[in-house]
Structure formats: structure tokens, C-alpha cells
């Protein structure tokens, strides 16, 4: 099975992936990928996602072969690239700006293709964040989530997750930067202070260049004062790399509201679980 978007998976499948992540957290070196090889396409600038995919595969006994994403931009048809890679690999993990490249590769590939980030979305990151939130708040699917930011790959993935899992997502930004038309699970507001009052989880993304001005920052920056308005012991989960003094204030990152750097430790286990699920590997049968 491929992972291109979060809502490619059902609620039941995502819950199962989280159960696999639980198993891997307590048994981090199970050799479930022994003698399996994965081809990775990552830019040099990738830090967290690349480290956790490479280390995650190695910890489970597998091997990875790394290429820059531009390798997929050659004249050779992706259908032919996929056909050859099937001879030597058990899965393909791709970070590429253009989601259509990953979609086309998955269309022709006989082995799983996993989207490790595009300009359109970032599914593994958001699934990992949800898993970590579930460890902080057991009723995580019943919470209201505030995504403070313009439309972009992080916001779209949170939207995909809300569609797959059914939780309420409130986007807060300037009018004209909506992620989609409103639905039962997605609402838009341009009023930060009023909307966070009924949200338990506050999410942010970097501010795009065209909105990076003092007026926008003053209106939509997350500070401790904003977090005090949020509901029922709220948490702040800014998407890294975040910029202190822009989407988040300097002091709020040092406050009790910030989920902390340990929050991302689970990225490795969730990505390992995604690989196992996409490859159809059942630990109970190993």
C-alpha cells in the first residue's frame, strides 16, 4: 500500500499504525525489516524526516540507498524508473516538491511508495504529531485543533487528517488564505483570540514571504497571552523549523505550553510503523 495523503488511510488503519508505533517504542530494535532495502529520495537540507527514516530502517535491520530528489526529474519516464527499482528494493520513500511526481511513481510501482513531504502536504509529519498528541491527551480525536497559518503543505495535511479521523480543525489566518471550503470538520476564522478560546491544541506553520510583515505577525503570532485564552490545559505544537519572533514568540517556546523537543521522538516510530504497514509486515506473524 502507498501513503500519498493522510486520508488515503481510514481511521482503523491509522489506529493500527499507532498500535504498531507503540510496539516499536518498547521494542526499538526488532529486526522486522531484516534484509529489506529501501530507496530514499531526499534533499541535503532535510534534517528530522531524513534522519528518522534512515535510522528507523537501519534499527529494524533494513538498508537504505539515498538519492537526491532531482534524480526523478530526468527525461526517463517514471514508469520505467519504477519498473527497474522493483528488481532491487522493497519500498520507495520520496521527498520531492511536486506531489504529482510521487503520484505517478506510485501509479506504476509494484512496491510501496511513501510521501516524505511535498509542497502540497507532509503526511508522515502530521501522523507522528497526532500520535504524540494522543500520548498527551487520550481523547485526542474529540479535541478542537487550531491551525494558525496560511494554506500550505502543513495545513493541508492537518486538513487531510481531520477528514480521515473526524476531529474538528479550525484554521486561523487572513481572509483569502483558506485551505478549503468549510465542512463539518473544517472551519475558517480570521479572529485568533476568539477562535482559540474553544481549542485545546494550537498548531502553527511558518509565515509565507508575502505575509511576513509586522501587521500580520502582530495579529497572528502565538504568545503566552494567546495560549492563556485557549481551552482546557492547551498545548502548542509549532511545526519545525519554526521562527521565534514570527509565528511564535520567543517566550512561548520557553513556556509550559510548548510540547517540547521530545515530542518529535515519536517520528521515528510512526515512520517505522508506516513502512511496516505499507509493506504488509505483521509483527505477530514474524
XYZ file of N, CA and C in Angstrom:
858
model
N 0.855 -1.197 0.000
C 0.000 0.000 0.000
C 0.888 1.243 0.000
N 0.417 2.302 -0.645
C 1.152 3.563 -0.696
C 0.602 4.547 0.336
N 1.426 5.517 0.721
C 0.961 6.653 1.513
C 1.309 7.922 0.741
N 0.301 8.563 0.173
C 0.489 9.834 -0.519
C -0.136 10.960 0.292
N -1.315 10.691 0.853
C -2.029 11.657 1.689
C -2.515 10.952 2.956
N -2.677 11.706 4.037
C -3.139 11.111 5.288
C -4.472 10.411 5.079
N -5.382 11.052 4.317
C -6.705 10.455 4.153
C -6.740 9.331 3.123
N -5.565 8.872 2.665
C -5.507 7.594 1.955
C -5.843 6.456 2.908
N -5.636 6.700 4.207
C -5.867 5.692 5.235
C -7.178 5.964 5.954
N -7.804 4.889 6.401
C -9.030 5.007 7.204
C -8.663 5.228 8.672
N -9.661 5.564 9.471
C -9.461 5.687 10.918
C -8.892 4.400 11.484
N -9.446 3.265 11.073
C -8.999 1.976 11.597
C -7.546 1.700 11.221
N -7.158 2.040 10.022
C -5.779 1.825 9.587
C -4.807 2.720 10.353
N -5.181 3.966 10.599
C -4.315 4.878 11.343
C -4.187 4.416 12.793
N -5.272 3.971 13.378
C -5.210 3.433 14.743
C -4.275 2.231 14.792
N -4.339 1.376 13.785
C -3.438 0.216 13.731
C -1.980 0.653 13.602
N -1.715 1.672 12.791
C -0.351 2.197 12.667
C 0.134 2.729 14.012
N -0.745 3.392 14.758
C -0.381 3.883 16.089
C -0.087 2.718 17.038
N -0.822 1.622 16.892
C -0.538 0.434 17.712
C 0.822 -0.158 17.368
N 1.153 -0.163 16.097
C 2.489 -0.608 15.689
C 3.561 0.306 16.268
N 3.310 1.616 16.269
C 4.267 2.565 16.840
C 4.460 2.306 18.336
N 3.389 1.963 19.039
C 3.502 1.594 20.454
C 4.441 0.405 20.628
N 4.256 -0.615 19.791
C 5.110 -1.800 19.854
C 6.572 -1.431 19.628
N 6.821 -0.573 18.648
C 8.194 -0.211 18.299
C 8.836 0.686 19.357
N 8.059 1.497 20.029
C 8.596 2.326 21.116
C 9.191 1.461 22.214
N 8.555 0.329 22.483
C 9.002 -0.559 23.557
C 9.963 -1.639 23.062
N 10.042 -1.797 21.746
C 10.947 -2.792 21.153
C 11.634 -2.159 19.946
N 12.504 -1.165 20.173
C 13.018 -0.333 19.074
C 13.956 -1.032 18.099
N 14.404 -2.225 18.417
C 15.363 -2.890 17.518
C 14.858 -4.235 17.008
N 13.547 -4.428 16.985
C 13.007 -5.634 16.362
C 13.459 -5.690 14.900
N 13.946 -6.825 14.475
C 14.509 -6.931 13.125
C 13.411 -7.230 12.092
N 12.426 -6.368 12.047
C 11.263 -6.585 11.184
C 11.543 -6.222 9.726
N 12.633 -5.500 9.466
C 12.995 -5.154 8.086
C 14.297 -5.828 7.674
N 14.659 -6.902 8.349
C 15.912 -7.595 8.071
C 15.998 -7.976 6.592
N 17.123 -7.599 5.990
C 17.449 -7.906 4.595
C 16.533 -7.213 3.591
N 15.788 -6.194 4.024
C 14.961 -5.415 3.096
C 15.657 -4.100 2.758
N 15.473 -3.656 1.535
C 16.159 -2.466 1.046
C 15.142 -1.425 0.599
N 15.415 -0.175 0.971
C 14.522 0.937 0.617
C 15.315 2.019 -0.104
N 14.719 2.536 -1.155
C 15.342 3.619 -1.910
C 14.739 4.929 -1.430
N 15.597 5.857 -0.995
C 15.166 7.144 -0.457
C 15.592 8.266 -1.391
N 14.696 9.201 -1.619
C 14.993 10.411 -2.379
C 14.812 11.602 -1.446
N 15.930 12.199 -1.010
C 15.895 13.296 -0.050
C 16.884 14.392 -0.442
N 16.522 15.661 -0.250
C 17.493 16.747 -0.437
C 18.444 16.822 0.754
N 19.581 17.454 0.551
C 20.562 17.595 1.634
C 20.017 18.418 2.794
N 19.057 19.290 2.522
C 18.543 20.192 3.559
C 17.608 19.495 4.546
N 17.122 18.316 4.234
C 16.202 17.619 5.136
C 16.948 17.147 6.380
N 16.366 17.388 7.540
C 17.014 17.004 8.805
C 16.201 15.934 9.518
N 15.088 16.329 10.148
C 14.331 15.416 11.006
C 13.752 14.226 10.242
N 13.108 14.492 9.114
C 12.445 13.409 8.384
C 13.463 12.426 7.830
N 14.540 12.940 7.268
C 15.559 12.052 6.692
C 16.257 11.232 7.768
N 16.654 11.881 8.853
C 17.340 11.159 9.937
C 16.472 10.011 10.441
N 15.191 10.303 10.672
C 14.336 9.289 11.287
C 13.963 8.176 10.316
N 13.870 8.469 9.033
C 13.652 7.385 8.069
C 14.888 6.500 7.951
N 16.066 7.115 7.789
C 17.287 6.316 7.632
C 17.586 5.501 8.888
N 17.530 6.162 10.044
C 17.815 5.458 11.295
C 16.736 4.414 11.581
N 15.488 4.753 11.298
C 14.398 3.826 11.554
C 14.529 2.542 10.752
N 14.911 2.663 9.496
C 15.123 1.479 8.650
C 16.303 0.660 9.167
N 17.394 1.331 9.505
C 18.586 0.639 9.999
C 18.309 -0.077 11.316
N 17.595 0.580 12.235
C 17.311 -0.023 13.542
C 16.495 -1.308 13.414
N 15.681 -1.393 12.373
C 14.855 -2.583 12.167
C 15.530 -3.612 11.256
N 16.826 -3.404 10.977
C 17.590 -4.390 10.225
C 17.603 -4.199 8.727
N 17.010 -3.110 8.234
C 16.957 -2.863 6.804
C 18.106 -2.011 6.304
N 18.098 -1.776 5.004
C 19.140 -0.984 4.352
C 18.472 0.114 3.530
N 19.151 1.245 3.394
C 18.623 2.331 2.574
C 19.689 2.800 1.584
N 19.224 3.175 0.403
C 20.067 3.739 -0.647
C 19.521 5.121 -0.949
N 20.375 6.141 -0.841
C 19.925 7.528 -0.895
C 20.269 8.187 -2.225
N 19.292 8.907 -2.776
C 19.475 9.726 -3.972
C 18.894 11.112 -3.724
N 19.386 12.143 -4.413
C 18.720 13.448 -4.355
C 17.420 13.387 -5.145
N 16.410 14.172 -4.765
C 15.116 14.104 -5.453
C 15.192 14.476 -6.924
N 16.203 15.274 -7.313
C 16.336 15.666 -8.716
C 16.571 14.466 -9.623
N 16.956 13.341 -9.034
C 17.157 12.120 -9.819
C 15.870 11.717 -10.539
N 14.731 12.082 -9.956
C 13.437 11.721 -10.543
C 12.984 12.707 -11.611
N 13.774 13.759 -11.845
C 13.391 14.802 -12.804
C 14.045 14.619 -14.170
N 14.709 13.492 -14.375
C 15.361 13.239 -15.656
C 14.324 12.921 -16.733
N 14.780 12.798 -17.986
C 13.870 12.532 -19.109
C 13.248 11.131 -19.031
N 13.916 10.216 -18.357
C 13.408 8.852 -18.270
C 12.024 8.830 -17.624
N 11.103 8.108 -18.216
C 9.740 8.035 -17.686
C 9.733 7.371 -16.314
N 8.921 7.907 -15.405
C 8.841 7.346 -14.058
C 8.319 5.911 -14.088
N 7.528 5.579 -15.080
C 7.075 4.204 -15.236
C 8.257 3.257 -15.386
N 9.264 3.695 -16.146
C 10.449 2.863 -16.354
C 11.339 2.853 -15.115
N 11.454 4.002 -14.443
C 12.232 4.067 -13.201
C 11.652 3.087 -12.174
N 10.337 3.121 -12.016
C 9.677 2.233 -11.059
C 9.902 0.771 -11.423
N 9.802 0.465 -12.707
C 9.983 -0.912 -13.144
C 11.341 -1.470 -12.792
N 12.376 -0.660 -12.919
C 13.722 -1.130 -12.584
C 13.927 -1.229 -11.078
N 13.420 -0.240 -10.319
C 13.646 -0.246 -8.868
C 13.013 -1.456 -8.193
N 11.926 -1.944 -8.760
C 11.270 -3.121 -8.189
C 12.194 -4.340 -8.137
N 13.184 -4.370 -9.012
C 14.107 -5.515 -9.045
C 14.946 -5.621 -7.776
N 15.216 -4.496 -7.142
C 16.230 -4.478 -6.083
C 15.739 -3.904 -4.748
N 14.529 -3.343 -4.698
C 14.090 -2.654 -3.484
C 12.734 -3.167 -3.014
N 12.456 -2.913 -1.739
C 11.189 -3.323 -1.123
C 10.255 -2.144 -0.889
N 10.752 -0.928 -1.094
C 9.914 0.249 -0.910
C 10.661 1.493 -1.360
N 9.892 2.560 -1.626
C 10.451 3.830 -2.103
C 9.906 4.944 -1.222
N 10.796 5.777 -0.694
C 10.407 6.879 0.184
C 10.901 8.167 -0.464
N 9.976 9.089 -0.742
C 10.300 10.236 -1.595
C 9.956 11.559 -0.932
N 10.934 12.449 -0.910
C 10.683 13.855 -0.566
C 10.958 14.655 -1.837
N 9.910 15.193 -2.417
C 10.015 15.905 -3.694
C 8.998 17.046 -3.668
N 9.333 18.210 -4.203
C 8.385 19.330 -4.127
C 7.064 19.080 -4.845
N 7.078 18.280 -5.903
C 5.903 18.084 -6.752
C 5.197 16.781 -6.412
N 4.000 16.872 -5.833
C 3.277 15.661 -5.434
C 2.914 14.806 -6.641
N 2.765 15.406 -7.818
C 2.408 14.624 -8.998
C 3.509 13.633 -9.372
N 4.763 13.953 -9.041
C 5.866 13.021 -9.282
C 5.681 11.768 -8.421
N 5.333 11.966 -7.153
C 5.122 10.829 -6.254
C 3.883 10.050 -6.665
N 2.842 10.759 -7.065
C 1.622 10.083 -7.519
C 1.889 9.213 -8.738
N 2.648 9.747 -9.696
C 2.941 8.972 -10.906
C 3.824 7.772 -10.594
N 4.805 7.976 -9.734
C 5.678 6.869 -9.340
C 4.856 5.763 -8.677
N 3.941 6.141 -7.798
C 3.126 5.140 -7.100
C 2.173 4.434 -8.055
N 1.756 5.132 -9.100
C 0.826 4.540 -10.065
C 1.439 3.336 -10.770
N 2.740 3.384 -10.987
C 3.397 2.322 -11.750
C 4.229 1.371 -10.891
N 4.419 1.722 -9.624
C 5.302 0.933 -8.776
C 4.591 -0.287 -8.207
N 5.266 -1.419 -8.250
C 4.749 -2.637 -7.632
C 5.187 -2.785 -6.195
N 5.976 -1.837 -5.685
C 6.389 -1.809 -4.288
C 5.872 -0.514 -3.659
N 5.709 -0.461 -2.329
C 5.103 0.707 -1.691
C 5.883 1.997 -1.930
N 5.147 3.075 -2.105
C 5.719 4.417 -2.232
C 5.175 5.268 -1.088
N 6.091 5.916 -0.350
C 5.716 6.727 0.811
C 6.141 8.173 0.569
N 5.201 9.076 0.750
C 5.437 10.510 0.580
C 6.084 11.065 1.849
N 7.339 11.498 1.722
C 8.070 12.048 2.871
C 8.034 13.572 2.901
N 7.310 14.208 2.033
C 6.980 15.637 2.005
C 6.975 16.151 0.579
N 5.986 16.996 0.300
C 5.913 17.740 -0.944
C 5.522 19.178 -0.602
N 5.444 20.034 -1.604
C 4.932 21.382 -1.375
C 3.430 21.358 -1.094
N 2.786 20.249 -1.427
C 1.344 20.131 -1.217
C 1.004 19.639 0.184
N 1.799 18.684 0.698
C 1.460 18.107 2.008
C 2.672 17.450 2.658
N 2.459 16.964 3.885
C 3.539 16.351 4.670
C 2.913 15.290 5.580
N 2.441 14.178 5.020
C 1.614 13.234 5.788
C 2.295 12.559 6.967
N 3.548 12.128 6.820
C 4.213 11.412 7.924
C 4.386 12.310 9.140
N 4.726 13.563 8.901
C 4.921 14.524 9.995
C 3.641 14.683 10.815
N 2.525 14.842 10.130
C 1.277 15.104 10.834
C 0.782 13.846 11.531
N 0.970 12.666 10.928
C 0.586 11.427 11.611
C 1.407 11.232 12.871
N 2.678 11.583 12.830
C 3.526 11.485 14.014
C 3.069 12.471 15.091
N 2.728 13.693 14.677
C 2.255 14.681 15.644
C 0.976 14.210 16.330
N 0.068 13.640 15.559
C -1.173 13.144 16.151
C -0.903 12.013 17.136
N 0.020 11.148 16.785
C 0.390 10.064 17.696
C 0.930 10.645 19.007
N 1.816 11.628 18.913
C 2.388 12.240 20.116
C 1.316 12.962 20.927
N 0.387 13.627 20.245
C -0.709 14.296 20.952
C -1.568 13.268 21.678
N -1.751 12.087 21.063
C -2.556 11.040 21.707
C -1.927 10.574 23.014
N -0.614 10.729 23.150
C 0.060 10.345 24.393
C -0.094 11.424 25.466
N -0.373 12.652 25.018
C -0.601 13.750 25.959
C -2.067 13.854 26.351
N -2.947 13.553 25.398
C -4.384 13.696 25.613
C -5.080 12.476 25.010
N -5.563 11.592 25.859
C -6.142 10.322 25.405
C -7.368 10.522 24.519
N -8.086 11.626 24.720
C -9.283 11.900 23.920
C -8.961 12.775 22.719
N -7.800 12.576 22.117
C -7.280 13.477 21.081
C -8.211 13.627 19.875
N -9.041 12.635 19.595
C -9.942 12.724 18.446
C -11.196 13.546 18.760
N -11.399 13.867 20.022
C -12.565 14.656 20.427
C -12.198 16.124 20.664
N -10.930 16.463 20.473
C -10.465 17.819 20.737
C -10.689 18.724 19.529
N -10.647 20.029 19.790
C -10.650 21.029 18.727
C -9.222 21.491 18.477
N -8.816 21.502 17.220
C -7.458 21.868 16.828
C -7.487 23.214 16.113
N -6.617 24.123 16.535
C -6.485 25.418 15.872
C -5.204 25.413 15.059
N -5.339 25.504 13.737
C -4.161 25.645 12.879
C -4.027 27.117 12.520
N -2.962 27.744 13.014
C -2.752 29.170 12.796
C -1.712 29.319 11.682
N -2.199 29.627 10.493
C -1.294 29.755 9.360
C -2.053 29.795 8.049
N -1.339 30.203 7.004
C -1.921 30.261 5.672
C -1.946 28.870 5.054
N -2.642 28.736 3.928
C -2.684 27.450 3.247
C -1.285 27.083 2.778
N -0.924 25.825 2.984
C 0.392 25.305 2.635
C 0.418 23.822 2.927
N 1.587 23.210 2.828
C 1.645 21.748 2.952
C 1.295 21.251 4.360
N 1.661 21.993 5.388
C 1.346 21.554 6.747
C -0.156 21.674 7.009
N -0.730 22.794 6.651
C -2.160 22.972 6.836
C -2.976 21.954 6.055
N -2.570 21.678 4.821
C -3.309 20.696 4.018
C -3.248 19.317 4.657
N -2.123 18.962 5.251
C -2.030 17.644 5.892
C -2.879 17.580 7.154
N -2.969 18.677 7.898
C -3.876 18.689 9.046
C -5.320 18.580 8.574
N -5.631 19.185 7.435
C -6.967 19.059 6.868
C -7.243 17.617 6.453
N -6.272 16.981 5.799
C -6.410 15.565 5.429
C -6.654 14.708 6.670
N -5.912 15.000 7.740
C -6.046 14.220 8.978
C -7.427 14.407 9.595
N -7.936 15.624 9.577
C -9.268 15.858 10.152
C -10.335 15.139 9.345
N -10.138 15.057 8.033
C -11.093 14.340 7.185
C -11.035 12.837 7.442
N -9.827 12.321 7.678
C -9.673 10.878 7.910
C -10.140 10.464 9.296
N -9.892 11.321 10.291
C -10.131 10.934 11.686
C -11.349 11.586 12.318
N -11.851 12.648 11.711
C -13.101 13.231 12.186
C -12.988 14.284 13.266
N -11.777 14.727 13.636
C -11.680 15.781 14.644
C -11.921 17.148 13.992
N -12.229 18.142 14.822
C -12.530 19.492 14.337
C -11.235 20.292 14.162
N -11.077 20.877 12.971
C -9.917 21.704 12.660
C -10.393 23.117 12.343
N -9.850 24.088 13.079
C -10.152 25.492 12.841
C -8.903 26.174 12.303
N -8.964 26.633 11.071
C -7.835 27.387 10.521
C -8.020 28.860 10.844
N -6.928 29.492 11.267
C -6.965 30.909 11.629
C -5.900 31.631 10.811
N -6.337 32.557 9.983
C -5.401 33.296 9.140
C -6.133 34.476 8.516
N -5.438 35.179 7.672
C -6.028 36.291 6.935
C -6.985 35.764 5.876
N -8.107 36.431 5.686
C -9.069 36.033 4.661
C -8.387 35.995 3.296
N -8.679 34.949 2.538
C -8.038 34.754 1.242
C -7.010 33.646 1.261
N -6.700 33.130 2.448
C -5.694 32.071 2.596
C -6.312 30.789 3.163
N -7.596 30.579 2.896
C -8.299 29.404 3.381
C -7.765 28.128 2.731
N -7.756 27.043 3.493
C -7.319 25.745 2.982
C -8.351 25.133 2.039
N -9.634 25.356 2.327
C -10.703 24.711 1.559
C -12.022 25.377 1.916
N -13.084 24.920 1.288
C -14.420 25.331 1.698
C -14.754 24.677 3.040
N -15.544 25.345 3.851
C -15.871 24.819 5.171
C -16.700 23.541 5.076
N -16.460 22.633 6.026
C -17.176 21.362 6.118
C -17.563 21.134 7.577
N -18.094 19.965 7.875
C -18.429 19.639 9.263
C -17.202 19.606 10.161
N -16.046 19.244 9.587
C -14.834 19.114 10.405
C -13.849 20.261 10.220
N -14.087 21.144 9.248
C -13.143 22.238 8.986
C -13.871 23.579 8.955
N -13.346 24.530 9.760
C -13.886 25.884 9.790
C -12.738 26.885 9.649
N -13.062 28.065 9.140
C -12.051 29.116 8.955
C -12.445 30.347 9.753
N -11.434 31.016 10.302
C -11.667 32.276 11.019
C -10.465 33.184 10.838
N -10.699 34.473 10.828
C -9.590 35.427 10.810
C -9.381 36.057 12.183
N -10.089 35.535 13.197
C -10.007 36.091 14.548
C -9.297 35.100 15.469
N -8.025 35.332 15.717
C -7.211 34.411 16.519
C -7.719 34.301 17.953
N -7.870 35.407 18.617
C -8.155 35.371 20.059
C -9.523 34.784 20.369
N -10.491 35.002 19.503
C -11.809 34.435 19.734
C -11.837 32.932 19.445
N -11.120 32.503 18.404
C -11.200 31.105 17.980
C -10.434 30.167 18.911
N -9.280 30.598 19.428
C -8.514 29.701 20.303
C -9.226 29.422 21.616
N -10.248 30.193 21.942
C -10.938 30.013 23.217
C -11.589 28.638 23.348
N -11.903 27.981 22.231
C -12.511 26.651 22.328
C -11.643 25.577 21.673
N -10.317 25.831 21.598
C -9.380 24.859 21.027
C -8.357 24.430 22.072
N -8.121 23.113 22.143
C -7.173 22.564 23.117
C -5.766 22.386 22.544
N -5.662 22.321 21.219
C -4.366 22.129 20.560
C -4.152 23.271 19.580
N -3.021 23.949 19.703
C -2.696 25.056 18.808
C -1.502 24.645 17.948
N -1.692 24.732 16.632
C -0.688 24.320 15.650
C -0.266 25.539 14.847
N 0.997 25.580 14.442
C 1.437 26.690 13.592
C 2.291 26.177 12.437
N 2.418 27.027 11.438
C 3.346 26.804 10.328
C 4.084 28.115 10.098
N 5.198 28.038 9.392
C 5.942 29.245 9.078
C 5.109 30.218 8.267
N 5.391 31.513 8.424
C 4.638 32.549 7.703
C 5.223 32.699 6.301
N 4.407 32.583 5.254
C 4.930 32.759 3.896
C 5.431 34.176 3.673
N 6.343 34.317 2.733
C 7.018 35.588 2.477
C 6.036 36.734 2.265
N 4.973 36.499 1.508
C 4.047 37.587 1.173
C 3.235 38.075 2.373
N 3.229 37.307 3.467
C 2.515 37.723 4.672
C 3.464 38.123 5.802
N 4.764 38.039 5.556
C 5.732 38.274 6.628
C 5.941 39.771 6.831
N 4.986 40.373 7.534
C 5.077 41.796 7.844
C 4.615 42.011 9.275
N 4.899 43.166 9.806
C 4.621 43.433 11.212
C 3.138 43.331 11.531
N 2.296 43.809 10.617
C 0.849 43.779 10.854
C 0.342 42.342 11.017
N 0.761 41.445 10.115
C 0.307 40.051 10.185
C 0.856 39.370 11.438
N 2.150 39.585 11.711
C 2.770 38.956 12.880
C 2.088 39.408 14.165
N 1.815 40.707 14.287
C 1.158 41.219 15.491
C -0.232 40.612 15.676
N -0.914 40.320 14.575
C -2.283 39.813 14.660
C -2.350 38.311 14.881
N -1.358 37.559 14.352
C -1.483 36.103 14.355
C -0.337 35.360 15.066
N 0.585 36.084 15.668
C 1.656 35.406 16.396
C 1.103 34.743 17.663
N 1.589 33.517 17.927
C 1.199 32.817 19.150
C 2.138 33.233 20.280
N 1.557 33.759 21.327
C 2.283 34.185 22.523
C 1.686 33.450 23.732
N 2.313 33.618 24.872
C 1.758 33.033 26.098
C 0.391 33.621 26.417
N 0.199 34.889 26.099
C -1.094 35.525 26.339
C -2.181 34.891 25.485
N -1.847 34.567 24.237
C -2.812 33.879 23.375
C -3.097 32.487 23.924
N -2.061 31.770 24.351
C -2.248 30.408 24.863
C -3.083 30.398 26.138
N -3.021 31.463 26.928
C -3.838 31.551 28.138
C -5.327 31.610 27.805
N -5.639 32.065 26.590
C -7.033 32.138 26.164
C -7.561 30.778 25.707
N -6.644 29.878 25.320
C -7.062 28.581 24.780
C -7.688 27.726 25.868
N -8.304 26.635 25.433
C -9.225 25.881 26.283
C -8.581 24.667 26.954
N -8.845 24.486 28.224
C -8.644 23.215 28.925
C -7.215 22.663 28.820
N -6.277 23.334 29.500
C -4.892 22.855 29.542
C -4.328 22.656 28.131
N -4.260 23.722 27.330
C -3.889 23.604 25.921
C -2.394 23.331 25.718
N -2.074 22.835 24.523
C -0.683 22.612 24.143
C -0.408 23.323 22.829
N 0.835 23.742 22.665
C 1.284 24.414 21.454
C 2.249 23.507 20.699
N 1.901 23.201 19.458
C 2.739 22.354 18.609
C 3.111 23.117 17.341
N 4.209 23.891 17.375
C 4.637 24.593 16.166
C 5.407 23.653 15.243
N 5.125 23.723 13.944
C 5.826 22.845 13.026
C 7.252 23.338 12.822
N 8.257 22.492 13.090
C 9.623 22.910 12.811
C 9.932 22.823 11.322
N 10.833 23.655 10.829
C 11.547 24.686 11.591
C 10.669 25.911 11.828
N 10.498 26.282 13.100
C 9.731 27.484 13.416
C 10.690 28.636 13.673
N 10.176 29.852 13.552
C 11.000 31.052 13.727
C 10.495 31.848 14.918
N 11.306 31.907 15.950
C 10.955 32.715 17.116
C 10.865 34.183 16.679
N 9.815 34.842 17.136
C 9.613 36.240 16.775
C 8.747 36.416 15.547
N 8.358 35.295 14.897
C 7.437 35.376 13.759
C 6.137 34.648 14.101
N 5.975 33.379 13.699
C 4.707 32.693 14.005
C 4.550 32.392 15.487
N 5.676 32.305 16.207
C 5.648 32.112 17.659
C 6.569 33.133 18.316
N 6.209 33.543 19.519
C 7.069 34.478 20.240
C 8.232 33.735 20.879
N 9.251 34.465 21.220
C 10.422 33.878 21.889
C 9.999 33.213 23.200
N 9.179 33.899 23.984
C 8.869 33.412 25.324
C 7.916 32.221 25.337
N 7.059 32.094 24.316
C 6.095 30.996 24.361
C 6.777 29.644 24.130
N 7.906 29.653 23.422
C 8.660 28.412 23.204
C 9.311 27.945 24.506
N 9.557 28.873 25.394
C 10.138 28.518 26.690
C 9.066 28.359 27.778
N 7.809 28.336 27.365
C 6.715 28.260 28.340
C 6.222 26.824 28.500
N 5.317 26.624 29.422
C 4.740 25.300 29.686
C 3.853 24.816 28.546
N 3.442 25.725 27.677
C 2.522 25.349 26.602
C 3.208 24.585 25.472
N 4.458 24.868 25.217
C 5.201 24.233 24.124
C 5.346 22.738 24.392
N 5.017 21.910 23.396
C 5.071 20.456 23.603
C 6.500 19.960 23.842
N 7.496 20.713 23.412
C 8.881 20.339 23.689
C 9.516 19.542 22.564
N 10.830 19.448 22.620
C 11.584 18.773 21.559
C 11.397 17.259 21.605
N 11.142 16.715 22.805
C 10.918 15.269 22.928
C 9.677 14.818 22.166
N 8.780 15.757 21.903
C 7.543 15.457 21.179
C 7.840 14.775 19.843
N 8.937 15.169 19.218
C 9.284 14.636 17.892
C 10.020 13.297 17.958
N 10.330 12.803 19.153
C 10.988 11.495 19.256
C 10.166 10.405 18.587
N 8.858 10.563 18.631
C 7.979 9.535 18.086
C 7.956 9.499 16.565
N 8.556 10.484 15.928
C 8.589 10.492 14.462
C 9.211 9.209 13.927
N 10.270 8.742 14.577
C 10.952 7.533 14.101
C 10.035 6.318 14.206
N 9.277 6.198 15.304
C 8.432 5.017 15.498
C 7.218 5.028 14.569
N 6.649 6.210 14.360
C 5.496 6.299 13.459
C 5.927 6.014 12.026
N 7.072 6.542 11.630
C 7.537 6.275 10.264
C 7.910 4.807 10.081
N 8.499 4.199 11.090
C 8.748 2.752 11.023
C 7.425 1.997 10.871
N 6.424 2.407 11.650
C 5.117 1.743 11.599
C 4.468 1.918 10.233
N 4.615 3.102 9.641
C 4.074 3.345 8.299
C 4.738 2.415 7.290
N 6.053 2.262 7.383
C 6.767 1.352 6.479
C 6.245 -0.073 6.630
N 6.135 -0.541 7.871
C 5.650 -1.904 8.108
C 4.252 -2.091 7.536
N 3.390 -1.110 7.785
C 2.017 -1.229 7.308
C 1.971 -1.234 5.779
N 2.681 -0.310 5.157
C 2.655 -0.215 3.697
C 3.249 -1.467 3.046
N 4.215 -2.086 3.718
C 4.835 -3.311 3.196
C 4.073 -4.574 3.585
N 3.014 -4.419 4.368
C 2.223 -5.581 4.761
C 2.925 -6.497 5.720
N 3.803 -5.923 6.571
C 4.554 -6.731 7.533
C 3.811 -6.759 8.860
N 3.396 -7.923 9.288
C 2.661 -8.102 10.547
C 3.612 -8.690 11.590
N 3.962 -7.896 12.631
C 4.892 -8.395 13.654
C 4.430 -9.677 14.316
N 3.126 -9.897 14.406
C 2.608 -11.115 15.059
C 2.893 -12.362 14.251
N 3.234 -12.196 12.980
C 3.491 -13.347 12.127
C 4.970 -13.530 11.823
N 5.787 -12.694 12.472
C 7.240 -12.770 12.209
C 7.891 -13.788 13.167
